[in-house]
Amino acid sequence: MNSPPPNSKNLEDIFDSSLNLEETHFNEGFRDGFNDGLAPGKQEGREVGLKSGFEVGEELGFYRGCIDMWNAAIRMDSHGAFSSRVQKNIKQMEELIETYPILDPENENVQEMMDGLRLKFRAISASLFMKLEYDGYPKSSEVNHIEF
């Protein structure tokens, strides 16, 4: 029976470490890069979040102001300028704003809700023959010119 030479185990250990050298350096580099990017990434995320939150709040505030104005006009309307359909749409838009998850930005429905608000706003404005636009988001004619 041939037994391996006494130093063969040591030779295998040397080769194992050299075979894993690339993976070891990759893992070390990943850890170092991750740790170096963590603090700046958090700061950048905070800044983007504040900007996005401000923009959403500004748009919701615009819609809330329009609804308040329309509701005040409805209360003073003696000529029936606001049809029952328009009043129903205004009420639905008001409910969308009240149920918008302001304190839950990770809610999966926020984009759908915002799209619904925008659509409802355009429908009400068109029904009232008013050319109201929120300047904070691009108009359909400008969509092709947006760069990311």
PDB file of C-alpha atoms in Angstrom:
ATOM      1  CA  MET A   1       0.000   0.000   0.000  1.00  0.00           C
ATOM      2  CA  ASN A   2       1.369   3.350  -1.013  1.00  0.00           C
ATOM      3  CA  SER A   3       0.827   6.044   1.501  1.00  0.00           C
ATOM      4  CA  PRO A   4       1.039   9.667   0.446  1.00  0.00           C
ATOM      5  CA  PRO A   5       4.271  11.430   1.177  1.00  0.00           C
ATOM      6  CA  PRO A   6       4.211  13.117   4.578  1.00  0.00           C
ATOM      7  CA  ASN A   7       4.217  16.672   3.123  1.00  0.00           C
ATOM      8  CA  SER A   8       1.420  16.115   0.564  1.00  0.00           C
ATOM      9  CA  LYS A   9      -1.199  17.564   2.935  1.00  0.00           C
ATOM     10  CA  ASN A  10       0.807  20.768   3.205  1.00  0.00           C
ATOM     11  CA  LEU A  11       1.053  20.981  -0.594  1.00  0.00           C
ATOM     12  CA  GLU A  12      -2.731  20.631  -0.938  1.00  0.00           C
ATOM     13  CA  ASP A  13      -3.260  23.469   1.587  1.00  0.00           C
ATOM     14  CA  ILE A  14      -0.941  25.741  -0.398  1.00  0.00           C
ATOM     15  CA  PHE A  15      -2.803  25.091  -3.646  1.00  0.00           C
ATOM     16  CA  ASP A  16      -6.235  25.462  -1.990  1.00  0.00           C
ATOM     17  CA  SER A  17      -5.356  28.916  -0.731  1.00  0.00           C
ATOM     18  CA  SER A  18      -4.092  30.014  -4.149  1.00  0.00           C
ATOM     19  CA  LEU A  19      -7.228  28.647  -5.859  1.00  0.00           C
ATOM     20  CA  ASN A  20      -9.425  30.651  -3.497  1.00  0.00           C
ATOM     21  CA  LEU A  21      -7.281  33.791  -3.766  1.00  0.00           C
ATOM     22  CA  GLU A  22      -9.485  35.477  -6.380  1.00  0.00           C
ATOM     23  CA  GLU A  23     -12.671  34.804  -4.421  1.00  0.00           C
ATOM     24  CA  THR A  24     -11.052  36.009  -1.193  1.00  0.00           C
ATOM     25  CA  HIS A  25      -9.951  39.292  -2.805  1.00  0.00           C
ATOM     26  CA  PHE A  26     -13.347  39.718  -4.444  1.00  0.00           C
ATOM     27  CA  ASN A  27     -15.128  39.300  -1.098  1.00  0.00           C
ATOM     28  CA  GLU A  28     -12.729  41.669   0.672  1.00  0.00           C
ATOM     29  CA  GLY A  29     -13.158  44.269  -2.074  1.00  0.00           C
ATOM     30  CA  PHE A  30     -16.919  43.947  -1.943  1.00  0.00           C
ATOM     31  CA  ARG A  31     -16.962  44.427   1.850  1.00  0.00           C
ATOM     32  CA  ASP A  32     -14.631  47.430   1.651  1.00  0.00           C
ATOM     33  CA  GLY A  33     -16.651  49.032  -1.153  1.00  0.00           C
ATOM     34  CA  PHE A  34     -19.938  48.375   0.581  1.00  0.00           C
ATOM     35  CA  ASN A  35     -18.711  49.917   3.843  1.00  0.00           C
ATOM     36  CA  ASP A  36     -17.189  52.915   2.030  1.00  0.00           C
ATOM     37  CA  GLY A  37     -20.428  53.563   0.110  1.00  0.00           C
ATOM     38  CA  LEU A  38     -22.836  53.058   2.995  1.00  0.00           C
ATOM     39  CA  ALA A  39     -22.676  56.538   4.562  1.00  0.00           C
ATOM     40  CA  PRO A  40     -22.725  58.531   1.289  1.00  0.00           C
ATOM     41  CA  GLY A  41     -25.499  56.248  -0.013  1.00  0.00           C
ATOM     42  CA  LYS A  42     -27.663  56.929   3.024  1.00  0.00           C
ATOM     43  CA  GLN A  43     -27.126  60.679   2.644  1.00  0.00           C
ATOM     44  CA  GLU A  44     -27.952  60.597  -1.058  1.00  0.00           C
ATOM     45  CA  GLY A  45     -31.030  58.463  -0.368  1.00  0.00           C
ATOM     46  CA  ARG A  46     -32.184  60.947   2.280  1.00  0.00           C
ATOM     47  CA  GLU A  47     -31.787  63.863  -0.151  1.00  0.00           C
ATOM     48  CA  VAL A  48     -33.659  62.070  -2.952  1.00  0.00           C
ATOM     49  CA  GLY A  49     -36.396  61.072  -0.498  1.00  0.00           C
ATOM     50  CA  LEU A  50     -36.820  64.642   0.737  1.00  0.00           C
ATOM     51  CA  LYS A  51     -37.005  65.960  -2.800  1.00  0.00           C
ATOM     52  CA  SER A  52     -39.524  63.320  -3.880  1.00  0.00           C
ATOM     53  CA  GLY A  53     -41.591  63.794  -0.736  1.00  0.00           C
ATOM     54  CA  PHE A  54     -41.683  67.548  -1.261  1.00  0.00           C
ATOM     55  CA  GLU A  55     -42.795  67.120  -4.876  1.00  0.00           C
ATOM     56  CA  VAL A  56     -45.594  64.711  -3.908  1.00  0.00           C
ATOM     57  CA  GLY A  57     -46.718  66.993  -1.093  1.00  0.00           C
ATOM     58  CA  GLU A  58     -46.713  69.995  -3.390  1.00  0.00           C
ATOM     59  CA  GLU A  59     -48.837  68.202  -5.993  1.00  0.00           C
ATOM     60  CA  LEU A  60     -51.274  66.879  -3.376  1.00  0.00           C
ATOM     61  CA  GLY A  61     -51.540  70.382  -1.925  1.00  0.00           C
ATOM     62  CA  PHE A  62     -52.347  71.799  -5.349  1.00  0.00           C
ATOM     63  CA  TYR A  63     -55.137  69.260  -5.815  1.00  0.00           C
ATOM     64  CA  ARG A  64     -56.435  69.863  -2.282  1.00  0.00           C
ATOM     65  CA  GLY A  65     -56.592  73.608  -3.004  1.00  0.00           C
ATOM     66  CA  CYS A  66     -58.525  72.994  -6.232  1.00  0.00           C
ATOM     67  CA  ILE A  67     -60.981  70.740  -4.425  1.00  0.00           C
ATOM     68  CA  ASP A  68     -61.488  73.306  -1.661  1.00  0.00           C
ATOM     69  CA  MET A  69     -62.072  76.001  -4.275  1.00  0.00           C
ATOM     70  CA  TRP A  70     -64.534  73.825  -6.216  1.00  0.00           C
ATOM     71  CA  ASN A  71     -66.422  72.838  -3.048  1.00  0.00           C
ATOM     72  CA  ALA A  72     -66.707  76.505  -2.037  1.00  0.00           C
ATOM     73  CA  ALA A  73     -68.022  77.359  -5.507  1.00  0.00           C
ATOM     74  CA  ILE A  74     -70.519  74.469  -5.311  1.00  0.00           C
ATOM     75  CA  ARG A  75     -71.876  75.810  -2.000  1.00  0.00           C
ATOM     76  CA  MET A  76     -72.347  79.247  -3.564  1.00  0.00           C
ATOM     77  CA  ASP A  77     -73.623  77.921  -6.917  1.00  0.00           C
ATOM     78  CA  SER A  78     -77.185  79.097  -7.501  1.00  0.00           C
ATOM     79  CA  HIS A  79     -77.147  78.515 -11.287  1.00  0.00           C
ATOM     80  CA  GLY A  80     -76.335  74.793 -11.287  1.00  0.00           C
ATOM     81  CA  ALA A  81     -72.970  75.218 -13.003  1.00  0.00           C
ATOM     82  CA  PHE A  82     -71.716  72.075 -11.279  1.00  0.00           C
ATOM     83  CA  SER A  83     -73.540  69.022 -12.564  1.00  0.00           C
ATOM     84  CA  SER A  84     -74.094  66.052 -10.278  1.00  0.00           C
ATOM     85  CA  ARG A  85     -71.492  64.131 -12.314  1.00  0.00           C
ATOM     86  CA  VAL A  86     -68.862  66.830 -11.732  1.00  0.00           C
ATOM     87  CA  GLN A  87     -69.739  66.987  -8.040  1.00  0.00           C
ATOM     88  CA  LYS A  88     -69.384  63.202  -7.824  1.00  0.00           C
ATOM     89  CA  ASN A  89     -65.952  63.390  -9.511  1.00  0.00           C
ATOM     90  CA  ILE A  90     -64.847  66.117  -7.104  1.00  0.00           C
ATOM     91  CA  LYS A  91     -65.960  63.980  -4.161  1.00  0.00           C
ATOM     92  CA  GLN A  92     -64.080  60.959  -5.561  1.00  0.00           C
ATOM     93  CA  MET A  93     -60.939  63.046  -6.041  1.00  0.00           C
ATOM     94  CA  GLU A  94     -61.247  64.314  -2.472  1.00  0.00           C
ATOM     95  CA  GLU A  95     -61.486  60.719  -1.234  1.00  0.00           C
ATOM     96  CA  LEU A  96     -58.379  59.790  -3.249  1.00  0.00           C
ATOM     97  CA  ILE A  97     -56.432  62.586  -1.573  1.00  0.00           C
ATOM     98  CA  GLU A  98     -57.687  61.646   1.886  1.00  0.00           C
ATOM     99  CA  THR A  99     -56.698  58.007   1.409  1.00  0.00           C
ATOM    100  CA  TYR A 100     -53.300  58.756  -0.166  1.00  0.00           C
ATOM    101  CA  PRO A 101     -50.700  56.969   2.005  1.00  0.00           C
ATOM    102  CA  ILE A 102     -48.529  59.974   2.869  1.00  0.00           C
ATOM    103  CA  LEU A 103     -46.947  58.233   5.845  1.00  0.00           C
ATOM    104  CA  ASP A 104     -46.361  54.987   3.933  1.00  0.00           C
ATOM    105  CA  PRO A 105     -44.084  55.865   0.985  1.00  0.00           C
ATOM    106  CA  GLU A 106     -43.284  52.212   0.326  1.00  0.00           C
ATOM    107  CA  ASN A 107     -46.942  51.442  -0.372  1.00  0.00           C
ATOM    108  CA  GLU A 108     -47.101  49.732  -3.747  1.00  0.00           C
ATOM    109  CA  ASN A 109     -50.204  51.684  -4.784  1.00  0.00           C
ATOM    110  CA  VAL A 110     -48.840  55.238  -4.529  1.00  0.00           C
ATOM    111  CA  GLN A 111     -48.074  55.580  -8.241  1.00  0.00           C
ATOM    112  CA  GLU A 112     -51.465  54.180  -9.229  1.00  0.00           C
ATOM    113  CA  MET A 113     -53.190  56.528  -6.780  1.00  0.00           C
ATOM    114  CA  MET A 114     -51.250  59.545  -8.077  1.00  0.00           C
ATOM    115  CA  ASP A 115     -52.096  58.582 -11.666  1.00  0.00           C
ATOM    116  CA  GLY A 116     -55.750  58.298 -10.618  1.00  0.00           C
ATOM    117  CA  LEU A 117     -55.643  61.748  -9.036  1.00  0.00           C
ATOM    118  CA  ARG A 118     -54.106  63.261 -12.156  1.00  0.00           C
ATOM    119  CA  LEU A 119     -56.692  61.600 -14.373  1.00  0.00           C
ATOM    120  CA  LYS A 120     -59.576  62.695 -12.147  1.00  0.00           C
ATOM    121  CA  PHE A 121     -58.202  66.243 -12.064  1.00  0.00           C
ATOM    122  CA  ARG A 122     -58.025  66.405 -15.859  1.00  0.00           C
ATOM    123  CA  ALA A 123     -61.560  65.014 -16.160  1.00  0.00           C
ATOM    124  CA  ILE A 124     -62.970  67.581 -13.728  1.00  0.00           C
ATOM    125  CA  SER A 125     -61.077  70.447 -15.372  1.00  0.00           C
ATOM    126  CA  ALA A 126     -62.351  69.403 -18.802  1.00  0.00           C
ATOM    127  CA  SER A 127     -65.923  69.034 -17.519  1.00  0.00           C
ATOM    128  CA  LEU A 128     -65.772  72.554 -16.113  1.00  0.00           C
ATOM    129  CA  PHE A 129     -64.194  73.877 -19.329  1.00  0.00           C
ATOM    130  CA  MET A 130     -61.223  75.104 -17.290  1.00  0.00           C
ATOM    131  CA  LYS A 131     -57.644  74.930 -18.461  1.00  0.00           C
ATOM    132  CA  LEU A 132     -55.975  74.152 -15.151  1.00  0.00           C
ATOM    133  CA  GLU A 133     -52.604  72.441 -15.073  1.00  0.00           C
ATOM    134  CA  TYR A 134     -50.242  71.488 -12.334  1.00  0.00           C
ATOM    135  CA  ASP A 135     -46.822  72.755 -13.423  1.00  0.00           C
ATOM    136  CA  GLY A 136     -44.865  70.287 -11.293  1.00  0.00           C
ATOM    137  CA  TYR A 137     -45.126  67.299 -13.637  1.00  0.00           C
ATOM    138  CA  PRO A 138     -44.449  67.192 -17.365  1.00  0.00           C
ATOM    139  CA  LYS A 139     -47.206  67.706 -19.869  1.00  0.00           C
ATOM    140  CA  SER A 140     -47.787  64.946 -22.395  1.00  0.00           C
ATOM    141  CA  SER A 141     -46.111  67.031 -25.136  1.00  0.00           C
ATOM    142  CA  GLU A 142     -42.926  67.265 -23.016  1.00  0.00           C
ATOM    143  CA  VAL A 143     -42.637  63.578 -22.114  1.00  0.00           C
ATOM    144  CA  ASN A 144     -40.369  62.799 -25.067  1.00  0.00           C
ATOM    145  CA  HIS A 145     -37.879  65.453 -23.940  1.00  0.00           C
ATOM    146  CA  ILE A 146     -37.246  64.104 -20.442  1.00  0.00           C
ATOM    147  CA  GLU A 147     -33.714  62.886 -19.815  1.00  0.00           C
ATOM    148  CA  PHE A 148     -32.678  60.596 -17.019  1.00  0.00           C
TER     149      PHE A 148
END
